PDB file of C-alpha atoms in Angstrom:
ATOM      1  CA  MET A   1      10.007 -44.345  26.961  1.00  0.00           C
ATOM      2  CA  THR A   2      11.128 -40.777  27.623  1.00  0.00           C
ATOM      3  CA  PHE A   3      13.090 -38.635  25.166  1.00  0.00           C
ATOM      4  CA  ASP A   4      16.129 -38.956  27.471  1.00  0.00           C
ATOM      5  CA  GLU A   5      15.850 -42.740  27.366  1.00  0.00           C
ATOM      6  CA  LEU A   6      15.572 -42.669  23.555  1.00  0.00           C
ATOM      7  CA  PHE A   7      18.697 -40.501  23.426  1.00  0.00           C
ATOM      8  CA  LEU A   8      20.600 -42.829  25.741  1.00  0.00           C
ATOM      9  CA  THR A   9      19.626 -45.952  23.772  1.00  0.00           C
ATOM     10  CA  ASN A  10      20.896 -44.380  20.559  1.00  0.00           C
ATOM     11  CA  LEU A  11      24.052 -43.134  22.285  1.00  0.00           C
ATOM     12  CA  LYS A  12      24.778 -46.676  23.460  1.00  0.00           C
ATOM     13  CA  GLY A  13      24.174 -47.940  19.930  1.00  0.00           C
ATOM     14  CA  ILE A  14      26.680 -45.565  18.333  1.00  0.00           C
ATOM     15  CA  TYR A  15      29.162 -46.271  21.152  1.00  0.00           C
ATOM     16  CA  PHE A  16      28.988 -49.965  20.288  1.00  0.00           C
ATOM     17  CA  ALA A  17      29.228 -49.098  16.575  1.00  0.00           C
ATOM     18  CA  GLU A  18      32.317 -46.889  16.931  1.00  0.00           C
ATOM     19  CA  ARG A  19      34.161 -49.593  18.834  1.00  0.00           C
ATOM     20  CA  GLN A  20      33.324 -52.158  16.153  1.00  0.00           C
ATOM     21  CA  VAL A  21      34.554 -49.727  13.483  1.00  0.00           C
ATOM     22  CA  LEU A  22      37.740 -49.215  15.495  1.00  0.00           C
ATOM     23  CA  LYS A  23      38.401 -52.961  15.223  1.00  0.00           C
ATOM     24  CA  ALA A  24      37.423 -53.164  11.534  1.00  0.00           C
ATOM     25  CA  LEU A  25      39.487 -50.231  10.229  1.00  0.00           C
ATOM     26  CA  PRO A  26      42.931 -51.876  10.513  1.00  0.00           C
ATOM     27  CA  LYS A  27      41.538 -54.864   8.574  1.00  0.00           C
ATOM     28  CA  MET A  28      40.194 -52.525   5.893  1.00  0.00           C
ATOM     29  CA  ALA A  29      43.551 -50.702   5.701  1.00  0.00           C
ATOM     30  CA  LYS A  30      45.377 -54.042   5.420  1.00  0.00           C
ATOM     31  CA  ALA A  31      43.124 -55.209   2.568  1.00  0.00           C
ATOM     32  CA  ALA A  32      43.613 -51.969   0.608  1.00  0.00           C
ATOM     33  CA  GLU A  33      46.195 -51.783  -2.168  1.00  0.00           C
ATOM     34  CA  SER A  34      46.220 -48.029  -2.808  1.00  0.00           C
ATOM     35  CA  ALA A  35      48.692 -46.269  -0.511  1.00  0.00           C
ATOM     36  CA  GLU A  36      46.389 -43.252  -0.270  1.00  0.00           C
ATOM     37  CA  LEU A  37      43.445 -45.430   0.765  1.00  0.00           C
ATOM     38  CA  LYS A  38      45.568 -47.276   3.326  1.00  0.00           C
ATOM     39  CA  GLN A  39      46.619 -43.929   4.776  1.00  0.00           C
ATOM     40  CA  ALA A  40      43.061 -42.548   4.844  1.00  0.00           C
ATOM     41  CA  LEU A  41      41.790 -45.629   6.691  1.00  0.00           C
ATOM     42  CA  THR A  42      44.696 -45.611   9.141  1.00  0.00           C
ATOM     43  CA  GLU A  43      44.166 -41.935   9.932  1.00  0.00           C
ATOM     44  CA  HIS A  44      40.450 -42.515  10.297  1.00  0.00           C
ATOM     45  CA  ARG A  45      41.252 -45.250  12.823  1.00  0.00           C
ATOM     46  CA  ASP A  46      43.056 -42.692  14.961  1.00  0.00           C
ATOM     47  CA  GLY A  47      40.161 -40.272  14.516  1.00  0.00           C
ATOM     48  CA  THR A  48      37.718 -42.972  15.584  1.00  0.00           C
ATOM     49  CA  GLN A  49      39.670 -43.446  18.804  1.00  0.00           C
ATOM     50  CA  GLY A  50      39.053 -39.757  19.532  1.00  0.00           C
ATOM     51  CA  GLN A  51      35.368 -40.161  18.684  1.00  0.00           C
ATOM     52  CA  VAL A  52      35.035 -43.014  21.171  1.00  0.00           C
ATOM     53  CA  GLU A  53      36.572 -40.778  23.835  1.00  0.00           C
ATOM     54  CA  ARG A  54      34.148 -37.976  22.945  1.00  0.00           C
ATOM     55  CA  LEU A  55      31.253 -40.385  23.460  1.00  0.00           C
ATOM     56  CA  GLN A  56      32.700 -41.302  26.857  1.00  0.00           C
ATOM     57  CA  GLN A  57      32.687 -37.592  27.711  1.00  0.00           C
ATOM     58  CA  VAL A  58      29.004 -37.394  26.722  1.00  0.00           C
ATOM     59  CA  PHE A  59      28.150 -40.339  28.971  1.00  0.00           C
ATOM     60  CA  GLU A  60      30.032 -38.596  31.774  1.00  0.00           C
ATOM     61  CA  ILE A  61      28.199 -35.295  31.276  1.00  0.00           C
ATOM     62  CA  LEU A  62      24.897 -37.199  31.433  1.00  0.00           C
ATOM     63  CA  GLY A  63      26.029 -39.005  34.572  1.00  0.00           C
ATOM     64  CA  LYS A  64      25.723 -42.408  32.921  1.00  0.00           C
ATOM     65  CA  ARG A  65      28.151 -45.299  32.598  1.00  0.00           C
ATOM     66  CA  ALA A  66      29.694 -45.581  29.114  1.00  0.00           C
ATOM     67  CA  GLN A  67      28.098 -48.741  27.808  1.00  0.00           C
ATOM     68  CA  GLY A  68      27.337 -50.126  24.363  1.00  0.00           C
ATOM     69  CA  VAL A  69      24.255 -51.947  23.149  1.00  0.00           C
ATOM     70  CA  THR A  70      24.547 -54.254  20.160  1.00  0.00           C
ATOM     71  CA  CYS A  71      23.789 -52.440  16.956  1.00  0.00           C
ATOM     72  CA  GLU A  72      22.871 -54.948  14.249  1.00  0.00           C
ATOM     73  CA  ALA A  73      23.199 -52.360  11.501  1.00  0.00           C
ATOM     74  CA  ILE A  74      26.916 -51.800  12.064  1.00  0.00           C
ATOM     75  CA  ASN A  75      27.475 -55.546  12.386  1.00  0.00           C
ATOM     76  CA  GLY A  76      25.777 -55.943   9.004  1.00  0.00           C
ATOM     77  CA  LEU A  77      27.809 -53.141   7.441  1.00  0.00           C
ATOM     78  CA  ILE A  78      31.072 -54.643   8.667  1.00  0.00           C
ATOM     79  CA  GLU A  79      29.972 -58.109   7.544  1.00  0.00           C
ATOM     80  CA  GLU A  80      29.377 -56.721   4.044  1.00  0.00           C
ATOM     81  CA  PHE A  81      32.952 -55.464   4.017  1.00  0.00           C
ATOM     82  CA  THR A  82      34.320 -58.832   5.195  1.00  0.00           C
ATOM     83  CA  GLU A  83      32.348 -60.688   2.525  1.00  0.00           C
ATOM     84  CA  LEU A  84      33.639 -58.313  -0.140  1.00  0.00           C
ATOM     85  CA  VAL A  85      37.265 -58.909   0.838  1.00  0.00           C
ATOM     86  CA  ASP A  86      36.648 -62.660   0.768  1.00  0.00           C
ATOM     87  CA  GLU A  87      34.923 -62.554  -2.600  1.00  0.00           C
ATOM     88  CA  ALA A  88      37.322 -60.123  -4.257  1.00  0.00           C
ATOM     89  CA  ARG A  89      40.274 -62.178  -2.991  1.00  0.00           C
ATOM     90  CA  GLU A  90      43.095 -60.374  -4.814  1.00  0.00           C
ATOM     91  CA  ALA A  91      44.195 -56.916  -3.750  1.00  0.00           C
ATOM     92  CA  GLY A  92      43.823 -54.292  -6.456  1.00  0.00           C
ATOM     93  CA  PRO A  93      41.680 -51.390  -7.665  1.00  0.00           C
ATOM     94  CA  VAL A  94      38.448 -53.424  -7.854  1.00  0.00           C
ATOM     95  CA  ARG A  95      38.769 -54.524  -4.248  1.00  0.00           C
ATOM     96  CA  ASP A  96      39.792 -50.978  -3.298  1.00  0.00           C
ATOM     97  CA  ALA A  97      36.614 -49.659  -4.935  1.00  0.00           C
ATOM     98  CA  GLY A  98      34.628 -52.136  -2.835  1.00  0.00           C
ATOM     99  CA  ILE A  99      36.470 -51.157   0.348  1.00  0.00           C
ATOM    100  CA  ILE A 100      35.704 -47.486  -0.290  1.00  0.00           C
ATOM    101  CA  ALA A 101      32.031 -48.346  -0.876  1.00  0.00           C
ATOM    102  CA  ALA A 102      31.904 -50.259   2.416  1.00  0.00           C
ATOM    103  CA  GLY A 103      33.671 -47.390   4.177  1.00  0.00           C
ATOM    104  CA  GLN A 104      31.236 -44.823   2.793  1.00  0.00           C
ATOM    105  CA  ALA A 105      28.248 -46.935   3.870  1.00  0.00           C
ATOM    106  CA  ILE A 106      29.693 -47.004   7.401  1.00  0.00           C
ATOM    107  CA  GLU A 107      30.328 -43.235   7.322  1.00  0.00           C
ATOM    108  CA  HIS A 108      26.765 -42.587   6.189  1.00  0.00           C
ATOM    109  CA  TYR A 109      25.400 -44.710   9.000  1.00  0.00           C
ATOM    110  CA  GLU A 110      27.396 -42.646  11.458  1.00  0.00           C
ATOM    111  CA  ILE A 111      26.391 -39.373   9.778  1.00  0.00           C
ATOM    112  CA  ALA A 112      22.714 -40.332  10.175  1.00  0.00           C
ATOM    113  CA  ARG A 113      23.158 -41.338  13.823  1.00  0.00           C
ATOM    114  CA  TYR A 114      25.230 -38.323  14.907  1.00  0.00           C
ATOM    115  CA  GLY A 115      22.932 -36.000  12.936  1.00  0.00           C
ATOM    116  CA  THR A 116      19.987 -37.320  14.934  1.00  0.00           C
ATOM    117  CA  LEU A 117      21.830 -37.163  18.276  1.00  0.00           C
ATOM    118  CA  VAL A 118      22.942 -33.557  17.656  1.00  0.00           C
ATOM    119  CA  ALA A 119      19.353 -32.532  16.838  1.00  0.00           C
ATOM    120  CA  TRP A 120      18.009 -34.318  19.920  1.00  0.00           C
ATOM    121  CA  ALA A 121      20.635 -32.794  22.212  1.00  0.00           C
ATOM    122  CA  LYS A 122      19.760 -29.324  20.907  1.00  0.00           C
ATOM    123  CA  SER A 123      16.016 -29.905  21.411  1.00  0.00           C
ATOM    124  CA  SER A 124      16.765 -30.943  24.996  1.00  0.00           C
ATOM    125  CA  GLY A 125      18.769 -27.757  25.556  1.00  0.00           C
ATOM    126  CA  ARG A 126      22.054 -29.699  25.971  1.00  0.00           C
ATOM    127  CA  LYS A 127      24.403 -27.442  24.042  1.00  0.00           C
ATOM    128  CA  ASP A 128      27.538 -29.027  25.587  1.00  0.00           C
ATOM    129  CA  VAL A 129      26.539 -32.507  24.422  1.00  0.00           C
ATOM    130  CA  ALA A 130      25.450 -31.189  21.000  1.00  0.00           C
ATOM    131  CA  ALA A 131      28.849 -29.509  20.499  1.00  0.00           C
ATOM    132  CA  LEU A 132      30.775 -32.707  21.236  1.00  0.00           C
ATOM    133  CA  LEU A 133      28.639 -34.780  18.895  1.00  0.00           C
ATOM    134  CA  GLN A 134      28.751 -32.089  16.204  1.00  0.00           C
ATOM    135  CA  ALA A 135      32.566 -32.253  16.236  1.00  0.00           C
ATOM    136  CA  THR A 136      32.389 -35.965  15.429  1.00  0.00           C
ATOM    137  CA  LEU A 137      29.670 -35.433  12.823  1.00  0.00           C
ATOM    138  CA  ASP A 138      31.933 -32.952  11.018  1.00  0.00           C
ATOM    139  CA  GLU A 139      34.784 -35.479  11.044  1.00  0.00           C
ATOM    140  CA  GLU A 140      32.587 -38.256   9.624  1.00  0.00           C
ATOM    141  CA  LYS A 141      31.467 -35.981   6.801  1.00  0.00           C
ATOM    142  CA  LYS A 142      35.089 -35.096   6.044  1.00  0.00           C
ATOM    143  CA  THR A 143      36.038 -38.787   5.903  1.00  0.00           C
ATOM    144  CA  ASP A 144      33.131 -39.505   3.556  1.00  0.00           C
ATOM    145  CA  THR A 145      34.251 -36.657   1.277  1.00  0.00           C
ATOM    146  CA  LEU A 146      37.842 -37.924   1.315  1.00  0.00           C
ATOM    147  CA  LEU A 147      36.773 -41.482   0.422  1.00  0.00           C
ATOM    148  CA  ASN A 148      34.611 -40.081  -2.345  1.00  0.00           C
ATOM    149  CA  LYS A 149      37.543 -38.132  -3.745  1.00  0.00           C
ATOM    150  CA  LEU A 150      39.742 -41.244  -3.713  1.00  0.00           C
ATOM    151  CA  ALA A 151      37.046 -43.228  -5.537  1.00  0.00           C
ATOM    152  CA  THR A 152      36.125 -40.732  -8.228  1.00  0.00           C
ATOM    153  CA  GLY A 153      39.633 -39.311  -8.529  1.00  0.00           C
ATOM    154  CA  THR A 154      41.607 -42.490  -9.180  1.00  0.00           C
ATOM    155  CA  VAL A 155      40.351 -45.846  -7.866  1.00  0.00           C
ATOM    156  CA  ASN A 156      37.135 -46.211  -9.907  1.00  0.00           C
ATOM    157  CA  MET A 157      38.881 -45.442 -13.183  1.00  0.00           C
ATOM    158  CA  GLN A 158      41.643 -47.929 -12.413  1.00  0.00           C
ATOM    159  CA  ALA A 159      39.008 -50.523 -11.477  1.00  0.00           C
ATOM    160  CA  ALA A 160      37.101 -49.932 -14.725  1.00  0.00           C
ATOM    161  CA  GLN A 161      40.309 -50.298 -16.759  1.00  0.00           C
ATOM    162  CA  ALA A 162      41.344 -53.426 -14.861  1.00  0.00           C
ATOM    163  CA  ALA A 163      38.100 -55.166 -15.852  1.00  0.00           C
TER     164      ALA A 163
ATOM    165  CA  MET B   1      36.371 -60.224  -9.212  1.00  0.00           C
ATOM    166  CA  THR B   2      35.862 -57.780 -12.074  1.00  0.00           C
ATOM    167  CA  PHE B   3      34.486 -54.251 -11.693  1.00  0.00           C
ATOM    168  CA  ASP B   4      31.289 -55.424 -13.445  1.00  0.00           C
ATOM    169  CA  GLU B   5      30.886 -58.234 -10.932  1.00  0.00           C
ATOM    170  CA  LEU B   6      31.431 -55.813  -8.042  1.00  0.00           C
ATOM    171  CA  PHE B   7      28.755 -53.544  -9.530  1.00  0.00           C
ATOM    172  CA  LEU B   8      26.314 -56.429  -9.940  1.00  0.00           C
ATOM    173  CA  THR B   9      26.844 -57.684  -6.372  1.00  0.00           C
ATOM    174  CA  ASN B  10      26.088 -54.226  -4.993  1.00  0.00           C
ATOM    175  CA  LEU B  11      23.107 -53.835  -7.320  1.00  0.00           C
ATOM    176  CA  LYS B  12      21.676 -57.103  -6.002  1.00  0.00           C
ATOM    177  CA  GLY B  13      22.273 -55.900  -2.451  1.00  0.00           C
ATOM    178  CA  ILE B  14      20.339 -52.665  -2.905  1.00  0.00           C
ATOM    179  CA  TYR B  15      17.594 -54.556  -4.782  1.00  0.00           C
ATOM    180  CA  PHE B  16      17.160 -56.792  -1.735  1.00  0.00           C
ATOM    181  CA  ALA B  17      17.320 -53.728   0.548  1.00  0.00           C
ATOM    182  CA  GLU B  18      14.665 -51.756  -1.352  1.00  0.00           C
ATOM    183  CA  ARG B  19      12.257 -54.664  -1.192  1.00  0.00           C
ATOM    184  CA  GLN B  20      12.793 -55.030   2.555  1.00  0.00           C
ATOM    185  CA  VAL B  21      12.194 -51.286   2.956  1.00  0.00           C
ATOM    186  CA  LEU B  22       9.021 -51.624   0.881  1.00  0.00           C
ATOM    187  CA  LYS B  23       7.719 -54.126   3.436  1.00  0.00           C
ATOM    188  CA  ALA B  24       8.872 -52.100   6.455  1.00  0.00           C
ATOM    189  CA  LEU B  25       7.460 -48.698   5.458  1.00  0.00           C
ATOM    190  CA  PRO B  26       3.773 -49.499   6.051  1.00  0.00           C
ATOM    191  CA  LYS B  27       4.728 -50.749   9.555  1.00  0.00           C
ATOM    192  CA  MET B  28       6.635 -47.536  10.199  1.00  0.00           C
ATOM    193  CA  ALA B  29       3.680 -45.453   8.964  1.00  0.00           C
ATOM    194  CA  LYS B  30       1.320 -47.446  11.180  1.00  0.00           C
ATOM    195  CA  ALA B  31       3.505 -46.902  14.268  1.00  0.00           C
ATOM    196  CA  ALA B  32       3.724 -43.144  13.675  1.00  0.00           C
ATOM    197  CA  GLU B  33       1.399 -40.760  15.505  1.00  0.00           C
ATOM    198  CA  SER B  34       2.097 -37.551  13.601  1.00  0.00           C
ATOM    199  CA  ALA B  35      -0.172 -37.246  10.565  1.00  0.00           C
ATOM    200  CA  GLU B  36       2.617 -35.559   8.605  1.00  0.00           C
ATOM    201  CA  LEU B  37       5.051 -38.371   9.396  1.00  0.00           C
ATOM    202  CA  LYS B  38       2.468 -40.999   8.461  1.00  0.00           C
ATOM    203  CA  GLN B  39       1.939 -39.243   5.142  1.00  0.00           C
ATOM    204  CA  ALA B  40       5.668 -38.876   4.445  1.00  0.00           C
ATOM    205  CA  LEU B  41       6.262 -42.589   5.077  1.00  0.00           C
ATOM    206  CA  THR B  42       3.252 -43.622   3.005  1.00  0.00           C
ATOM    207  CA  GLU B  43       4.356 -41.458   0.085  1.00  0.00           C
ATOM    208  CA  HIS B  44       7.890 -42.802   0.401  1.00  0.00           C
ATOM    209  CA  ARG B  45       6.465 -46.305   0.150  1.00  0.00           C
ATOM    210  CA  ASP B  46       4.990 -45.443  -3.240  1.00  0.00           C
ATOM    211  CA  GLY B  47       8.295 -43.855  -4.235  1.00  0.00           C
ATOM    212  CA  THR B  48      10.152 -46.993  -3.177  1.00  0.00           C
ATOM    213  CA  GLN B  49       7.944 -49.055  -5.461  1.00  0.00           C
ATOM    214  CA  GLY B  50       9.134 -46.869  -8.342  1.00  0.00           C
ATOM    215  CA  GLN B  51      12.742 -47.282  -7.186  1.00  0.00           C
ATOM    216  CA  VAL B  52      12.403 -51.073  -7.251  1.00  0.00           C
ATOM    217  CA  GLU B  53      11.117 -50.827 -10.823  1.00  0.00           C
ATOM    218  CA  ARG B  54      14.056 -48.587 -11.762  1.00  0.00           C
ATOM    219  CA  LEU B  55      16.446 -51.242 -10.442  1.00  0.00           C
ATOM    220  CA  GLN B  56      14.636 -53.835 -12.560  1.00  0.00           C
ATOM    221  CA  GLN B  57      15.260 -51.592 -15.586  1.00  0.00           C
ATOM    222  CA  VAL B  58      18.968 -51.472 -14.707  1.00  0.00           C
ATOM    223  CA  PHE B  59      19.134 -55.285 -14.502  1.00  0.00           C
ATOM    224  CA  GLU B  60      17.396 -55.438 -17.895  1.00  0.00           C
ATOM    225  CA  ILE B  61      19.830 -52.964 -19.500  1.00  0.00           C
ATOM    226  CA  LEU B  62      22.723 -55.081 -18.191  1.00  0.00           C
ATOM    227  CA  GLY B  63      21.086 -58.258 -19.526  1.00  0.00           C
ATOM    228  CA  LYS B  64      20.881 -59.786 -16.054  1.00  0.00           C
ATOM    229  CA  ARG B  65      18.009 -61.314 -14.112  1.00  0.00           C
ATOM    230  CA  ALA B  66      16.664 -59.018 -11.354  1.00  0.00           C
ATOM    231  CA  GLN B  67      17.762 -60.835  -8.243  1.00  0.00           C
ATOM    232  CA  GLY B  68      18.489 -59.814  -4.662  1.00  0.00           C
ATOM    233  CA  VAL B  69      21.263 -60.952  -2.368  1.00  0.00           C
ATOM    234  CA  THR B  70      20.771 -60.724   1.374  1.00  0.00           C
ATOM    235  CA  CYS B  71      22.044 -57.447   2.736  1.00  0.00           C
ATOM    236  CA  GLU B  72      22.675 -57.767   6.468  1.00  0.00           C
ATOM    237  CA  ALA B  73      22.997 -54.012   6.900  1.00  0.00           C
ATOM    238  CA  ILE B  74      19.412 -53.301   5.866  1.00  0.00           C
ATOM    239  CA  ASN B  75      18.171 -56.213   7.976  1.00  0.00           C
ATOM    240  CA  GLY B  76      19.981 -54.655  10.936  1.00  0.00           C
ATOM    241  CA  LEU B  77      18.590 -51.195  10.215  1.00  0.00           C
ATOM    242  CA  ILE B  78      15.043 -52.515  10.014  1.00  0.00           C
ATOM    243  CA  GLU B  79      15.571 -54.583  13.154  1.00  0.00           C
ATOM    244  CA  GLU B  80      16.625 -51.428  14.995  1.00  0.00           C
ATOM    245  CA  PHE B  81      13.341 -49.837  13.987  1.00  0.00           C
ATOM    246  CA  THR B  82      11.332 -52.861  15.144  1.00  0.00           C
ATOM    247  CA  GLU B  83      13.117 -52.891  18.508  1.00  0.00           C
ATOM    248  CA  LEU B  84      12.428 -49.191  18.945  1.00  0.00           C
ATOM    249  CA  VAL B  85       8.710 -49.609  18.345  1.00  0.00           C
ATOM    250  CA  ASP B  86       8.650 -52.496  20.826  1.00  0.00           C
ATOM    251  CA  GLU B  87      10.582 -50.566  23.460  1.00  0.00           C
ATOM    252  CA  ALA B  88       8.763 -47.257  23.016  1.00  0.00           C
ATOM    253  CA  ARG B  89       5.424 -49.086  23.191  1.00  0.00           C
ATOM    254  CA  GLU B  90       3.094 -46.070  23.239  1.00  0.00           C
ATOM    255  CA  ALA B  91       2.550 -43.960  20.138  1.00  0.00           C
ATOM    256  CA  GLY B  92       3.560 -40.326  20.556  1.00  0.00           C
ATOM    257  CA  PRO B  93       6.259 -37.761  19.782  1.00  0.00           C
ATOM    258  CA  VAL B  94       9.093 -39.749  21.438  1.00  0.00           C
ATOM    259  CA  ARG B  95       8.347 -42.823  19.343  1.00  0.00           C
ATOM    260  CA  ASP B  96       7.915 -40.583  16.283  1.00  0.00           C
ATOM    261  CA  ALA B  97      11.378 -39.120  16.908  1.00  0.00           C
ATOM    262  CA  GLY B  98      12.752 -42.666  17.005  1.00  0.00           C
ATOM    263  CA  ILE B  99      10.902 -43.640  13.823  1.00  0.00           C
ATOM    264  CA  ILE B 100      12.353 -40.616  12.018  1.00  0.00           C
ATOM    265  CA  ALA B 101      15.843 -41.543  13.259  1.00  0.00           C
ATOM    266  CA  ALA B 102      15.406 -45.096  11.952  1.00  0.00           C
ATOM    267  CA  GLY B 103      14.081 -43.749   8.655  1.00  0.00           C
ATOM    268  CA  GLN B 104      17.018 -41.385   8.239  1.00  0.00           C
ATOM    269  CA  ALA B 105      19.502 -44.182   8.960  1.00  0.00           C
ATOM    270  CA  ILE B 106      17.842 -46.227   6.204  1.00  0.00           C
ATOM    271  CA  GLU B 107      17.892 -43.245   3.808  1.00  0.00           C
ATOM    272  CA  HIS B 108      21.587 -42.663   4.504  1.00  0.00           C
ATOM    273  CA  TYR B 109      22.360 -46.293   3.782  1.00  0.00           C
ATOM    274  CA  GLU B 110      20.604 -45.955   0.445  1.00  0.00           C
ATOM    275  CA  ILE B 111      22.291 -42.615  -0.283  1.00  0.00           C
ATOM    276  CA  ALA B 112      25.711 -44.250   0.268  1.00  0.00           C
ATOM    277  CA  ARG B 113      24.846 -47.242  -1.923  1.00  0.00           C
ATOM    278  CA  TYR B 114      23.282 -45.312  -4.803  1.00  0.00           C
ATOM    279  CA  GLY B 115      26.076 -42.727  -4.637  1.00  0.00           C
ATOM    280  CA  THR B 116      28.608 -45.507  -5.130  1.00  0.00           C
ATOM    281  CA  LEU B 117      26.620 -47.185  -7.912  1.00  0.00           C
ATOM    282  CA  VAL B 118      26.206 -43.897  -9.813  1.00  0.00           C
ATOM    283  CA  ALA B 119      29.961 -43.252  -9.594  1.00  0.00           C
ATOM    284  CA  TRP B 120      30.771 -46.789 -10.728  1.00  0.00           C
ATOM    285  CA  ALA B 121      28.308 -46.649 -13.638  1.00  0.00           C
ATOM    286  CA  LYS B 122      29.870 -43.371 -14.802  1.00  0.00           C
ATOM    287  CA  SER B 123      33.413 -44.798 -14.579  1.00  0.00           C
ATOM    288  CA  SER B 124      32.249 -47.727 -16.711  1.00  0.00           C
ATOM    289  CA  GLY B 125      30.803 -45.344 -19.304  1.00  0.00           C
ATOM    290  CA  ARG B 126      27.204 -46.490 -18.587  1.00  0.00           C
ATOM    291  CA  LYS B 127      25.437 -43.135 -18.711  1.00  0.00           C
ATOM    292  CA  ASP B 128      21.989 -44.740 -19.076  1.00  0.00           C
ATOM    293  CA  VAL B 129      22.425 -46.790 -15.898  1.00  0.00           C
ATOM    294  CA  ALA B 130      23.938 -43.830 -14.053  1.00  0.00           C
ATOM    295  CA  ALA B 131      20.945 -41.632 -14.945  1.00  0.00           C
ATOM    296  CA  LEU B 132      18.424 -44.157 -13.600  1.00  0.00           C
ATOM    297  CA  LEU B 133      20.317 -44.595 -10.340  1.00  0.00           C
ATOM    298  CA  GLN B 134      20.855 -40.836 -10.003  1.00  0.00           C
ATOM    299  CA  ALA B 135      17.078 -40.302 -10.173  1.00  0.00           C
ATOM    300  CA  THR B 136      16.647 -42.602  -7.177  1.00  0.00           C
ATOM    301  CA  LEU B 137      19.585 -41.028  -5.339  1.00  0.00           C
ATOM    302  CA  ASP B 138      17.916 -37.612  -5.686  1.00  0.00           C
ATOM    303  CA  GLU B 139      14.665 -39.024  -4.278  1.00  0.00           C
ATOM    304  CA  GLU B 140      16.421 -40.587  -1.275  1.00  0.00           C
ATOM    305  CA  LYS B 141      18.115 -37.271  -0.479  1.00  0.00           C
ATOM    306  CA  LYS B 142      14.750 -35.488  -0.708  1.00  0.00           C
ATOM    307  CA  THR B 143      13.180 -37.992   1.696  1.00  0.00           C
ATOM    308  CA  ASP B 144      16.058 -37.544   4.146  1.00  0.00           C
ATOM    309  CA  THR B 145      15.616 -33.756   4.003  1.00  0.00           C
ATOM    310  CA  LEU B 146      11.863 -34.099   4.547  1.00  0.00           C
ATOM    311  CA  LEU B 147      12.333 -36.384   7.576  1.00  0.00           C
ATOM    312  CA  ASN B 148      14.892 -33.950   8.943  1.00  0.00           C
ATOM    313  CA  LYS B 149      12.439 -31.080   8.584  1.00  0.00           C
ATOM    314  CA  LEU B 150       9.730 -33.028  10.404  1.00  0.00           C
ATOM    315  CA  ALA B 151      12.141 -33.836  13.245  1.00  0.00           C
ATOM    316  CA  THR B 152      13.675 -30.417  13.776  1.00  0.00           C
ATOM    317  CA  GLY B 153      10.488 -28.519  12.865  1.00  0.00           C
ATOM    318  CA  THR B 154       8.043 -30.159  15.266  1.00  0.00           C
ATOM    319  CA  VAL B 155       8.580 -33.736  16.485  1.00  0.00           C
ATOM    320  CA  ASN B 156      11.802 -33.281  18.499  1.00  0.00           C
ATOM    321  CA  MET B 157      10.446 -30.286  20.404  1.00  0.00           C
ATOM    322  CA  GLN B 158       7.236 -32.153  21.213  1.00  0.00           C
ATOM    323  CA  ALA B 159       9.300 -35.172  22.320  1.00  0.00           C
ATOM    324  CA  ALA B 160      11.485 -32.984  24.565  1.00  0.00           C
ATOM    325  CA  GLN B 161       8.396 -31.398  26.143  1.00  0.00           C
ATOM    326  CA  ALA B 162       6.701 -34.775  26.620  1.00  0.00           C
ATOM    327  CA  ALA B 163       9.643 -36.023  28.688  1.00  0.00           C
TER     328      ALA B 163
END
């Protein structure tokens, strides 16, 4: 396997992942009770659409067809969210705390993947590709910070008091 | 579902995850070519053993039996590593770059999970539990930084030149 092939495999993995996240986010927003959390997830859905398009640009630059390969990690992360919503049943701060946790786990997966892809693109001298992926990486970090603020600012305290 | 139940479910998830990682790390170390990477993964295996014991302490403090629940995300993350080793076949810098990427994805999953658990423990006024989990969170971040240094310091450049 060449370094280019390794890069492409991981690019296809995150392309699959982003499109799964795109489908999951409206469900997460629907399950949320907090208006702020609903809004954050809805806005992140729109952002994710842009991230998918950025990945398509990367495929184009590399002269490859935009194509996903199944990424079991993201399937597992989304499954954990679905199970949580099932188990928590009622909407409220406890379920919101769980939704934020699931969202942050997804963000961290993406942060790890984009971090790696940016570093690989730079090592291969592909500054154009690195810049595109870096833009998404910055957005994922911002979303993680926002979710963190929602959790520690209001939701966790409400969840602790609800118990 | 109460906040305590949500906490316990997530604690059981990371307990399962850490024990899966404990089993995977020697395989990752074996597949690595770089002596530094081998050493980092071997040392992290010993660290993970300590992290499992810390989780057992948390269960004990909470008066609960230490018990894991299947976490599909970590299974997926480890599967991605296994697939990479299969696909990359030959040991060398390209496979090492892939092993580091898999390792960082695992670290980020743990960082997200421990970050959440620390925040939840604090909101519940459980400073003792928060301190134990924070110690592990700090270790996971250190491991991620170390893997990053290995990748950007040497492995990625070697992988790019090998291609």
